[in-house]
PDB file of C-alpha atoms in Angstrom:
ATOM      1  CA  UNK A  15      36.744 188.229 149.348  1.00 48.00           C
ATOM      2  CA  UNK A  16      40.455 188.488 148.675  1.00 49.00           C
ATOM      3  CA  UNK A  17      42.642 188.063 151.747  1.00 49.00           C
ATOM      4  CA  UNK A  18      45.669 190.380 152.060  1.00 49.00           C
ATOM      5  CA  UNK A  19      48.941 188.714 151.166  1.00 53.00           C
ATOM      6  CA  UNK A  20      51.145 187.638 154.066  1.00 48.00           C
ATOM      7  CA  UNK A  21      54.488 189.225 153.385  1.00 53.00           C
ATOM      8  CA  UNK A  22      57.760 188.456 155.161  1.00 50.00           C
ATOM      9  CA  UNK A  23      57.557 191.845 156.891  1.00 51.00           C
ATOM     10  CA  UNK A  24      54.024 191.276 158.226  1.00 49.00           C
ATOM     11  CA  UNK A  25      55.001 187.790 159.395  1.00 44.00           C
ATOM     12  CA  UNK A  26      57.901 189.198 161.397  1.00 47.00           C
ATOM     13  CA  UNK A  27      55.594 191.729 163.100  1.00 46.00           C
ATOM     14  CA  UNK A  28      53.099 189.013 163.926  1.00 46.00           C
ATOM     15  CA  UNK A  29      55.827 186.866 165.482  1.00 47.00           C
ATOM     16  CA  UNK A  30      57.110 189.819 167.516  1.00 49.00           C
ATOM     17  CA  UNK A  31      53.645 190.357 168.962  1.00 47.00           C
ATOM     18  CA  UNK A  32      53.294 186.773 170.222  1.00 46.00           C
ATOM     19  CA  UNK A  33      54.974 187.336 173.656  1.00 48.00           C
ATOM     20  CA  UNK A  34      52.325 189.968 174.431  1.00 47.00           C
ATOM     21  CA  UNK A  35      49.345 187.896 173.387  1.00 47.00           C
ATOM     22  CA  UNK A  36      48.509 186.583 176.906  1.00 49.00           C
ATOM     23  CA  UNK A  37      47.908 190.157 178.080  1.00 51.00           C
ATOM     24  CA  UNK A  38      45.004 190.324 175.657  1.00 52.00           C
ATOM     25  CA  UNK A  39      43.325 187.213 177.051  1.00 55.00           C
ATOM     26  CA  UNK A  40      40.561 187.491 179.663  1.00 61.00           C
ATOM     27  CA  UNK A  41      41.822 187.363 183.289  1.00 68.00           C
ATOM     28  CA  UNK A  42      40.092 186.679 186.567  1.00 66.00           C
ATOM     29  CA  UNK A  43      39.051 189.976 188.207  1.00 63.00           C
ATOM     30  CA  UNK A  44      40.671 191.007 191.489  1.00 68.00           C
ATOM     31  CA  UNK A  45      38.527 192.315 194.345  1.00 69.00           C
ATOM     32  CA  UNK A  46      37.370 195.889 193.721  1.00 83.00           C
ATOM     33  CA  UNK A  47      39.504 198.630 195.304  1.00 89.00           C
ATOM     34  CA  UNK A  48      37.955 200.380 198.290  1.00 91.00           C
ATOM     35  CA  UNK A  49      36.295 203.727 197.645  1.00 91.00           C
ATOM     36  CA  UNK A  50      38.529 206.336 199.294  1.00 89.00           C
ATOM     37  CA  UNK A  51      36.324 209.446 199.179  1.00 88.00           C
ATOM     38  CA  UNK A  52      37.247 212.932 198.005  1.00 85.00           C
ATOM     39  CA  UNK A  53      40.557 214.350 199.135  1.00 86.00           C
ATOM     40  CA  UNK A  54      43.324 216.825 198.414  1.00 86.00           C
ATOM     41  CA  UNK A  55      46.817 217.666 199.610  1.00 89.00           C
ATOM     42  CA  UNK A  56      46.737 219.441 203.011  1.00 94.00           C
ATOM     43  CA  UNK A  57      49.292 222.106 202.078  1.00 97.00           C
ATOM     44  CA  UNK A  58      50.607 224.088 199.112  1.00 97.00           C
ATOM     45  CA  UNK A  59      54.042 225.747 199.086  1.00 97.00           C
ATOM     46  CA  UNK A  60      55.620 228.224 196.689  1.00 97.00           C
ATOM     47  CA  UNK A  61      58.325 230.867 196.487  1.00 97.00           C
ATOM     48  CA  UNK A  62      57.726 234.608 196.607  1.00 97.00           C
ATOM     49  CA  UNK A  63      61.072 236.242 195.992  1.00 97.00           C
ATOM     50  CA  UNK A  64      63.168 235.245 199.000  1.00 97.00           C
ATOM     51  CA  UNK A  65      60.105 234.167 200.989  1.00 98.00           C
ATOM     52  CA  UNK A  66      58.525 230.733 201.126  1.00 98.00           C
ATOM     53  CA  UNK A  67      54.732 230.763 201.429  1.00 98.00           C
ATOM     54  CA  UNK A  68      52.709 227.729 202.521  1.00 98.00           C
ATOM     55  CA  UNK A  69      48.921 227.636 202.574  1.00 98.00           C
ATOM     56  CA  UNK A  70      47.454 225.079 204.972  1.00 98.00           C
ATOM     57  CA  UNK A  71      44.131 223.287 204.667  1.00 98.00           C
ATOM     58  CA  UNK A  72      43.025 223.368 208.306  1.00 97.00           C
ATOM     59  CA  UNK A  73      39.494 222.233 207.521  1.00 96.00           C
ATOM     60  CA  UNK A  74      36.718 222.168 204.947  1.00 96.00           C
ATOM     61  CA  UNK A  75      32.995 221.615 205.228  1.00 95.00           C
ATOM     62  CA  UNK A  76      29.867 221.796 203.137  1.00 96.00           C
ATOM     63  CA  UNK A  77      27.327 224.576 203.607  1.00 96.00           C
ATOM     64  CA  UNK A  78      23.680 224.021 202.794  1.00 98.00           C
ATOM     65  CA  UNK A  79      21.411 226.864 201.676  1.00 98.00           C
ATOM     66  CA  UNK A  80      24.307 229.256 200.973  1.00 98.00           C
ATOM     67  CA  UNK A  81      22.035 232.209 200.246  1.00 98.00           C
ATOM     68  CA  UNK A  82      21.326 232.307 203.958  1.00 98.00           C
ATOM     69  CA  UNK A  83      24.974 233.441 204.199  1.00 98.00           C
ATOM     70  CA  UNK A  84      25.863 235.023 200.827  1.00 98.00           C
ATOM     71  CA  UNK A  85      23.879 237.422 198.667  1.00 98.00           C
ATOM     72  CA  UNK A  86      21.398 238.306 201.376  1.00 98.00           C
ATOM     73  CA  UNK A  87      20.215 241.318 199.356  1.00 98.00           C
ATOM     74  CA  UNK A  88      19.983 239.425 196.055  1.00 98.00           C
ATOM     75  CA  UNK A  89      16.839 237.781 194.772  1.00 98.00           C
ATOM     76  CA  UNK A  90      16.773 233.972 194.634  1.00 98.00           C
ATOM     77  CA  UNK A  91      16.582 234.261 190.849  1.00 98.00           C
ATOM     78  CA  UNK A  92      19.726 236.450 190.706  1.00 98.00           C
ATOM     79  CA  UNK A  93      21.573 234.115 193.055  1.00 98.00           C
ATOM     80  CA  UNK A  94      20.624 231.033 191.064  1.00 98.00           C
ATOM     81  CA  UNK A  95      21.531 232.650 187.734  1.00 98.00           C
ATOM     82  CA  UNK A  96      25.004 233.736 188.888  1.00 98.00           C
ATOM     83  CA  UNK A  97      25.637 230.305 190.370  1.00 98.00           C
ATOM     84  CA  UNK A  98      24.587 228.508 187.194  1.00 98.00           C
ATOM     85  CA  UNK A  99      26.735 230.829 185.067  1.00 98.00           C
ATOM     86  CA  UNK A 100      29.737 229.780 187.154  1.00 98.00           C
ATOM     87  CA  UNK A 101      28.985 226.033 187.153  1.00 98.00           C
ATOM     88  CA  UNK A 102      28.254 225.838 190.898  1.00 98.00           C
ATOM     89  CA  UNK A 103      25.009 224.831 192.620  1.00 98.00           C
ATOM     90  CA  UNK A 104      22.873 227.463 194.291  1.00 98.00           C
ATOM     91  CA  UNK A 105      21.803 225.195 197.134  1.00 98.00           C
ATOM     92  CA  UNK A 106      25.189 223.987 198.403  1.00 98.00           C
ATOM     93  CA  UNK A 107      28.722 225.331 198.774  1.00 98.00           C
ATOM     94  CA  UNK A 108      32.040 224.173 200.182  1.00 97.00           C
ATOM     95  CA  UNK A 109      33.880 226.257 202.748  1.00 97.00           C
ATOM     96  CA  UNK A 110      37.657 226.152 203.237  1.00 98.00           C
ATOM     97  CA  UNK A 111      39.774 227.287 206.199  1.00 98.00           C
ATOM     98  CA  UNK A 112      43.265 228.253 205.075  1.00 98.00           C
ATOM     99  CA  UNK A 113      45.865 229.631 207.485  1.00 98.00           C
ATOM    100  CA  UNK A 114      49.119 230.658 205.818  1.00 98.00           C
ATOM    101  CA  UNK A 115      52.742 230.253 206.901  1.00 98.00           C
ATOM    102  CA  UNK A 116      55.370 232.673 205.610  1.00 98.00           C
ATOM    103  CA  UNK A 117      59.032 231.836 206.035  1.00 98.00           C
ATOM    104  CA  UNK A 118      60.891 235.135 205.641  1.00 98.00           C
ATOM    105  CA  UNK A 119      64.275 233.478 206.080  1.00 97.00           C
ATOM    106  CA  UNK A 120      64.530 235.064 209.527  1.00 97.00           C
ATOM    107  CA  UNK A 121      61.153 234.188 211.057  1.00 98.00           C
ATOM    108  CA  UNK A 122      58.324 231.716 210.571  1.00 98.00           C
ATOM    109  CA  UNK A 123      55.090 233.720 210.557  1.00 98.00           C
ATOM    110  CA  UNK A 124      51.646 232.082 210.834  1.00 98.00           C
ATOM    111  CA  UNK A 125      48.576 234.009 209.715  1.00 99.00           C
ATOM    112  CA  UNK A 126      45.466 232.807 211.606  1.00 98.00           C
ATOM    113  CA  UNK A 127      45.042 229.524 213.403  1.00 98.00           C
ATOM    114  CA  UNK A 128      41.936 227.737 212.159  1.00 98.00           C
ATOM    115  CA  UNK A 129      39.102 226.302 214.205  1.00 97.00           C
ATOM    116  CA  UNK A 130      40.977 224.136 216.711  1.00 97.00           C
ATOM    117  CA  UNK A 131      44.515 223.215 217.849  1.00 98.00           C
ATOM    118  CA  UNK A 132      44.265 219.691 216.426  1.00 97.00           C
ATOM    119  CA  UNK A 133      43.414 221.017 212.960  1.00 97.00           C
ATOM    120  CA  UNK A 134      46.197 223.588 212.721  1.00 98.00           C
ATOM    121  CA  UNK A 135      48.878 221.342 214.214  1.00 98.00           C
ATOM    122  CA  UNK A 136      47.882 218.532 211.856  1.00 97.00           C
ATOM    123  CA  UNK A 137      48.110 220.836 208.834  1.00 98.00           C
ATOM    124  CA  UNK A 138      51.450 222.190 210.039  1.00 98.00           C
ATOM    125  CA  UNK A 139      52.792 218.657 210.482  1.00 98.00           C
ATOM    126  CA  UNK A 140      51.762 217.723 206.943  1.00 97.00           C
ATOM    127  CA  UNK A 141      53.731 220.751 205.718  1.00 98.00           C
ATOM    128  CA  UNK A 142      56.785 219.766 207.779  1.00 98.00           C
ATOM    129  CA  UNK A 143      56.467 222.260 210.632  1.00 98.00           C
ATOM    130  CA  UNK A 144      55.999 221.931 214.386  1.00 98.00           C
ATOM    131  CA  UNK A 145      54.095 224.455 216.518  1.00 98.00           C
ATOM    132  CA  UNK A 146      57.198 225.385 218.509  1.00 98.00           C
ATOM    133  CA  UNK A 147      58.872 226.604 215.289  1.00 98.00           C
ATOM    134  CA  UNK A 148      56.317 229.393 214.824  1.00 98.00           C
ATOM    135  CA  UNK A 149      57.931 232.726 215.729  1.00 98.00           C
ATOM    136  CA  UNK A 150      54.978 235.044 215.045  1.00 98.00           C
ATOM    137  CA  UNK A 151      51.218 234.447 215.023  1.00 98.00           C
ATOM    138  CA  UNK A 152      49.259 237.151 213.192  1.00 98.00           C
ATOM    139  CA  UNK A 153      45.524 237.322 213.842  1.00 98.00           C
ATOM    140  CA  UNK A 154      43.729 239.064 210.986  1.00 98.00           C
ATOM    141  CA  UNK A 155      40.584 239.297 213.108  1.00 98.00           C
ATOM    142  CA  UNK A 156      38.917 237.576 216.043  1.00 98.00           C
ATOM    143  CA  UNK A 157      36.244 235.337 214.522  1.00 98.00           C
ATOM    144  CA  UNK A 158      36.301 231.815 215.928  1.00 97.00           C
ATOM    145  CA  UNK A 159      37.614 230.106 212.798  1.00 98.00           C
ATOM    146  CA  UNK A 160      40.707 232.330 212.957  1.00 98.00           C
ATOM    147  CA  UNK A 161      41.526 232.238 216.673  1.00 98.00           C
ATOM    148  CA  UNK A 162      40.322 228.720 217.525  1.00 98.00           C
ATOM    149  CA  UNK A 163      43.711 227.046 217.150  1.00 98.00           C
ATOM    150  CA  UNK A 164      45.619 229.354 219.509  1.00 98.00           C
ATOM    151  CA  UNK A 165      44.933 227.278 222.593  1.00 97.00           C
ATOM    152  CA  UNK A 166      42.975 224.283 223.836  1.00 95.00           C
ATOM    153  CA  UNK A 167      42.800 221.752 226.629  1.00 93.00           C
ATOM    154  CA  UNK A 168      46.543 221.134 226.346  1.00 92.00           C
ATOM    155  CA  UNK A 169      47.318 224.839 226.762  1.00 95.00           C
ATOM    156  CA  UNK A 170      48.839 227.365 224.374  1.00 97.00           C
ATOM    157  CA  UNK A 171      49.569 225.874 220.948  1.00 98.00           C
ATOM    158  CA  UNK A 172      52.497 228.069 219.892  1.00 98.00           C
ATOM    159  CA  UNK A 173      54.754 228.133 222.913  1.00 95.00           C
ATOM    160  CA  UNK A 174      57.540 230.256 221.405  1.00 97.00           C
ATOM    161  CA  UNK A 175      55.504 232.768 219.421  1.00 98.00           C
ATOM    162  CA  UNK A 176      54.823 236.434 219.776  1.00 97.00           C
ATOM    163  CA  UNK A 177      51.414 237.658 218.609  1.00 98.00           C
ATOM    164  CA  UNK A 178      50.338 240.497 216.336  1.00 98.00           C
ATOM    165  CA  UNK A 179      46.862 241.850 215.676  1.00 98.00           C
ATOM    166  CA  UNK A 180      45.135 245.091 214.724  1.00 98.00           C
ATOM    167  CA  UNK A 181      44.585 247.564 217.536  1.00 98.00           C
ATOM    168  CA  UNK A 182      41.070 248.494 216.377  1.00 98.00           C
ATOM    169  CA  UNK A 183      40.106 244.819 216.174  1.00 98.00           C
ATOM    170  CA  UNK A 184      41.527 244.017 219.594  1.00 98.00           C
ATOM    171  CA  UNK A 185      39.889 246.990 221.284  1.00 97.00           C
ATOM    172  CA  UNK A 186      36.465 246.019 219.947  1.00 98.00           C
ATOM    173  CA  UNK A 187      36.612 242.410 221.145  1.00 98.00           C
ATOM    174  CA  UNK A 188      38.211 243.312 224.467  1.00 97.00           C
ATOM    175  CA  UNK A 189      34.934 244.888 225.539  1.00 97.00           C
ATOM    176  CA  UNK A 190      32.533 242.649 223.602  1.00 97.00           C
ATOM    177  CA  UNK A 191      32.146 239.860 226.182  1.00 96.00           C
ATOM    178  CA  UNK A 192      33.007 237.214 223.598  1.00 96.00           C
ATOM    179  CA  UNK A 193      33.860 233.807 225.063  1.00 96.00           C
ATOM    180  CA  UNK A 194      36.287 232.794 222.330  1.00 96.00           C
ATOM    181  CA  UNK A 195      38.279 236.005 222.644  1.00 98.00           C
ATOM    182  CA  UNK A 196      38.212 235.966 226.433  1.00 97.00           C
ATOM    183  CA  UNK A 197      39.433 232.389 226.752  1.00 97.00           C
ATOM    184  CA  UNK A 198      41.908 232.195 223.867  1.00 97.00           C
ATOM    185  CA  UNK A 199      43.212 235.682 223.046  1.00 97.00           C
ATOM    186  CA  UNK A 200      43.001 237.736 226.233  1.00 97.00           C
ATOM    187  CA  UNK A 201      45.434 235.495 228.196  1.00 97.00           C
ATOM    188  CA  UNK A 202      48.110 236.234 225.564  1.00 97.00           C
ATOM    189  CA  UNK A 203      47.889 240.024 225.667  1.00 95.00           C
ATOM    190  CA  UNK A 204      51.275 240.409 227.361  1.00 95.00           C
ATOM    191  CA  UNK A 205      52.856 238.737 224.318  1.00 96.00           C
ATOM    192  CA  UNK A 206      50.858 240.769 221.797  1.00 97.00           C
ATOM    193  CA  UNK A 207      51.822 243.687 219.558  1.00 98.00           C
ATOM    194  CA  UNK A 208      49.021 245.912 218.263  1.00 98.00           C
ATOM    195  CA  UNK A 209      49.320 247.409 214.783  1.00 98.00           C
ATOM    196  CA  UNK A 210      47.520 249.812 212.502  1.00 97.00           C
ATOM    197  CA  UNK A 211      47.463 250.092 208.735  1.00 97.00           C
ATOM    198  CA  UNK A 212      50.919 250.646 207.289  1.00 98.00           C
ATOM    199  CA  UNK A 213      52.755 248.987 210.174  1.00 98.00           C
ATOM    200  CA  UNK A 214      55.423 246.361 209.554  1.00 97.00           C
ATOM    201  CA  UNK A 215      54.813 242.956 211.125  1.00 95.00           C
ATOM    202  CA  UNK A 216      58.191 241.666 209.941  1.00 95.00           C
ATOM    203  CA  UNK A 217      60.541 242.662 207.160  1.00 95.00           C
ATOM    204  CA  UNK A 218      58.499 242.610 203.960  1.00 98.00           C
ATOM    205  CA  UNK A 219      55.106 242.170 205.667  1.00 98.00           C
ATOM    206  CA  UNK A 220      52.871 245.261 205.939  1.00 98.00           C
ATOM    207  CA  UNK A 221      49.445 245.605 207.560  1.00 98.00           C
ATOM    208  CA  UNK A 222      46.543 246.996 205.509  1.00 98.00           C
ATOM    209  CA  UNK A 223      43.209 248.129 206.933  1.00 98.00           C
ATOM    210  CA  UNK A 224      40.354 246.105 205.447  1.00 98.00           C
ATOM    211  CA  UNK A 225      37.548 246.940 207.860  1.00 98.00           C
ATOM    212  CA  UNK A 226      33.961 245.758 207.554  1.00 98.00           C
ATOM    213  CA  UNK A 227      33.956 241.998 207.936  1.00 98.00           C
ATOM    214  CA  UNK A 228      34.858 242.810 211.522  1.00 98.00           C
ATOM    215  CA  UNK A 229      35.468 246.246 213.069  1.00 98.00           C
ATOM    216  CA  UNK A 230      39.255 246.120 212.664  1.00 98.00           C
ATOM    217  CA  UNK A 231      39.738 243.355 210.102  1.00 98.00           C
ATOM    218  CA  UNK A 232      43.229 243.514 208.587  1.00 98.00           C
ATOM    219  CA  UNK A 233      44.827 242.284 205.373  1.00 98.00           C
ATOM    220  CA  UNK A 234      48.583 242.030 204.825  1.00 98.00           C
ATOM    221  CA  UNK A 235      50.876 242.662 201.881  1.00 98.00           C
ATOM    222  CA  UNK A 236      53.981 240.534 201.409  1.00 98.00           C
ATOM    223  CA  UNK A 237      56.874 241.865 199.341  1.00 98.00           C
ATOM    224  CA  UNK A 238      60.194 240.177 198.634  1.00 98.00           C
ATOM    225  CA  UNK A 239      62.690 240.819 195.831  1.00 97.00           C
ATOM    226  CA  UNK A 240      60.132 242.924 193.982  1.00 96.00           C
ATOM    227  CA  UNK A 241      57.357 240.301 194.125  1.00 97.00           C
ATOM    228  CA  UNK A 242      54.089 240.908 195.975  1.00 98.00           C
ATOM    229  CA  UNK A 243      51.313 238.774 197.415  1.00 98.00           C
ATOM    230  CA  UNK A 244      48.315 239.934 199.459  1.00 98.00           C
ATOM    231  CA  UNK A 245      46.803 237.950 202.319  1.00 98.00           C
ATOM    232  CA  UNK A 246      43.200 239.177 202.244  1.00 98.00           C
ATOM    233  CA  UNK A 247      41.817 236.970 205.069  1.00 98.00           C
ATOM    234  CA  UNK A 248      37.994 237.378 204.995  1.00 98.00           C
ATOM    235  CA  UNK A 249      37.739 240.511 202.863  1.00 98.00           C
ATOM    236  CA  UNK A 250      35.919 238.153 200.462  1.00 98.00           C
ATOM    237  CA  UNK A 251      34.365 234.908 201.670  1.00 98.00           C
ATOM    238  CA  UNK A 252      33.436 233.321 198.336  1.00 98.00           C
ATOM    239  CA  UNK A 253      35.204 233.363 194.992  1.00 98.00           C
ATOM    240  CA  UNK A 254      32.004 233.979 193.007  1.00 98.00           C
ATOM    241  CA  UNK A 255      29.314 235.480 195.222  1.00 98.00           C
ATOM    242  CA  UNK A 256      31.644 237.897 197.036  1.00 98.00           C
ATOM    243  CA  UNK A 257      33.885 238.876 194.116  1.00 98.00           C
ATOM    244  CA  UNK A 258      31.618 239.072 191.099  1.00 98.00           C
ATOM    245  CA  UNK A 259      29.020 240.851 193.234  1.00 98.00           C
ATOM    246  CA  UNK A 260      30.953 242.836 195.893  1.00 98.00           C
ATOM    247  CA  UNK A 261      27.760 244.633 196.955  1.00 98.00           C
ATOM    248  CA  UNK A 262      26.033 241.369 197.826  1.00 98.00           C
ATOM    249  CA  UNK A 263      25.746 241.201 201.595  1.00 98.00           C
ATOM    250  CA  UNK A 264      27.368 238.450 203.647  1.00 98.00           C
ATOM    251  CA  UNK A 265      25.807 237.361 206.921  1.00 98.00           C
ATOM    252  CA  UNK A 266      29.135 237.336 208.778  1.00 97.00           C
ATOM    253  CA  UNK A 267      30.136 240.856 207.678  1.00 98.00           C
ATOM    254  CA  UNK A 268      29.546 242.906 210.799  1.00 98.00           C
ATOM    255  CA  UNK A 269      29.396 246.221 208.883  1.00 98.00           C
ATOM    256  CA  UNK A 270      28.014 245.218 205.509  1.00 98.00           C
ATOM    257  CA  UNK A 271      28.410 248.592 203.789  1.00 98.00           C
ATOM    258  CA  UNK A 272      32.028 248.934 204.946  1.00 98.00           C
ATOM    259  CA  UNK A 273      32.782 245.346 203.885  1.00 98.00           C
ATOM    260  CA  UNK A 274      31.449 246.019 200.384  1.00 98.00           C
ATOM    261  CA  UNK A 275      33.513 249.214 200.138  1.00 98.00           C
ATOM    262  CA  UNK A 276      36.610 247.277 201.245  1.00 98.00           C
ATOM    263  CA  UNK A 277      36.038 244.615 198.585  1.00 98.00           C
ATOM    264  CA  UNK A 278      35.793 247.236 195.845  1.00 98.00           C
ATOM    265  CA  UNK A 279      38.869 249.149 197.013  1.00 98.00           C
ATOM    266  CA  UNK A 280      41.087 246.165 197.845  1.00 98.00           C
ATOM    267  CA  UNK A 281      40.306 244.025 194.810  1.00 98.00           C
ATOM    268  CA  UNK A 282      40.338 247.065 192.542  1.00 98.00           C
ATOM    269  CA  UNK A 283      43.939 247.609 193.623  1.00 98.00           C
ATOM    270  CA  UNK A 284      44.890 243.937 193.214  1.00 98.00           C
ATOM    271  CA  UNK A 285      43.295 243.806 189.776  1.00 98.00           C
ATOM    272  CA  UNK A 286      44.974 247.010 188.593  1.00 98.00           C
ATOM    273  CA  UNK A 287      48.406 245.924 189.834  1.00 98.00           C
ATOM    274  CA  UNK A 288      47.929 242.227 188.894  1.00 98.00           C
ATOM    275  CA  UNK A 289      48.972 241.159 192.389  1.00 98.00           C
ATOM    276  CA  UNK A 290      48.117 237.582 193.452  1.00 98.00           C
ATOM    277  CA  UNK A 291      46.418 236.948 196.781  1.00 98.00           C
ATOM    278  CA  UNK A 292      45.613 234.266 199.320  1.00 98.00           C
ATOM    279  CA  UNK A 293      42.020 234.177 200.539  1.00 98.00           C
ATOM    280  CA  UNK A 294      41.218 232.329 203.750  1.00 98.00           C
ATOM    281  CA  UNK A 295      37.967 230.923 202.332  1.00 98.00           C
ATOM    282  CA  UNK A 296      38.882 230.656 198.652  1.00 98.00           C
ATOM    283  CA  UNK A 297      38.888 227.143 197.115  1.00 98.00           C
ATOM    284  CA  UNK A 298      42.062 225.445 198.318  1.00 97.00           C
ATOM    285  CA  UNK A 299      44.967 226.099 197.820  1.00 97.00           C
ATOM    286  CA  UNK A 300      43.423 229.544 198.176  1.00 98.00           C
ATOM    287  CA  UNK A 301      45.744 231.412 195.789  1.00 98.00           C
ATOM    288  CA  UNK A 302      44.602 233.404 192.795  1.00 98.00           C
ATOM    289  CA  UNK A 303      44.280 236.670 190.926  1.00 98.00           C
ATOM    290  CA  UNK A 304      41.343 238.961 190.170  1.00 98.00           C
ATOM    291  CA  UNK A 305      40.449 240.937 187.092  1.00 98.00           C
ATOM    292  CA  UNK A 306      37.843 243.676 186.865  1.00 98.00           C
ATOM    293  CA  UNK A 307      34.596 242.425 185.317  1.00 97.00           C
ATOM    294  CA  UNK A 308      31.339 244.368 184.983  1.00 95.00           C
ATOM    295  CA  UNK A 309      30.551 245.775 188.433  1.00 95.00           C
ATOM    296  CA  UNK A 310      32.834 243.321 190.255  1.00 98.00           C
ATOM    297  CA  UNK A 311      35.754 240.973 189.745  1.00 98.00           C
ATOM    298  CA  UNK A 312      36.507 237.579 188.255  1.00 98.00           C
ATOM    299  CA  UNK A 313      38.588 235.157 190.291  1.00 98.00           C
ATOM    300  CA  UNK A 314      41.437 233.500 188.386  1.00 98.00           C
ATOM    301  CA  UNK A 315      42.956 230.613 190.392  1.00 98.00           C
ATOM    302  CA  UNK A 316      46.688 230.069 190.052  1.00 97.00           C
ATOM    303  CA  UNK A 317      47.883 227.313 187.777  1.00 95.00           C
ATOM    304  CA  UNK A 318      51.669 226.993 187.488  1.00 95.00           C
ATOM    305  CA  UNK A 319      52.700 230.660 187.918  1.00 91.00           C
ATOM    306  CA  UNK A 320      54.100 230.198 191.426  1.00 90.00           C
ATOM    307  CA  UNK A 321      56.015 227.078 190.418  1.00 88.00           C
ATOM    308  CA  UNK A 322      58.130 229.113 188.027  1.00 83.00           C
ATOM    309  CA  UNK A 323      59.739 230.907 190.982  1.00 72.00           C
ATOM    310  CA  UNK A 324      60.929 227.693 192.643  1.00 62.00           C
TER     311      UNK A 324
END
């Protein structure tokens, strides 16, 4: 075997590498780092025209046997096939609870309040807000994971806020004998404004009827400097099972036929107009688009689009 000639140039390179040679030698191992567990940032903030929108992760939990909640009228084979096609398991899902704060420049508006005061105040703190800064609390509907953070053992959470909710939604729960509504929402009725579809909550924020999930469930459209964003609350509860198959029934939809019709109408509009949306139960940070696909819609999560407006 003929060895390669050692030229002056190669000798210089070899000499230059000598100070780094110890890094290539074996070293004693340090103690292993502690396993930290899964995690993610508790808030996501972006610009929408002159508005600032912040989605808050006020909780997340796993759900076993998701077909007991989603796709009630689908066969197990259909449910499993759609899940596999979208790279998610059919026997487990992850639920997210995502209130949203909108800073209009004049008011700080909070949409929904999560499951408990501790959760929403913790998420607000991570995003740099305090509960007393909230000017308006909008309740999209009265299910417990949306009204739970309004009040607790320490009293009312948002001491300086006025409250807005749909009149149809309020009137249903006012006579339903529901403990959550009676203990958390009813005491605030003197501070509450009731709206219908088309009403303005604040400048650039318009109510939209999205009935079905609950009797008076509302969505909201934000518009600032020509840019739009929809807050769809629980019009869809899962990014695959509720969007790709809008006719699949969801256990928590109180009027299942109306909820399916709302999904088709609302997401048909968002797809046609290419308007982004925030979904309360979408994978955090909960912001995405939809495009029409077959007999439903495909969810397209945001990547860097919202960063370009910063």
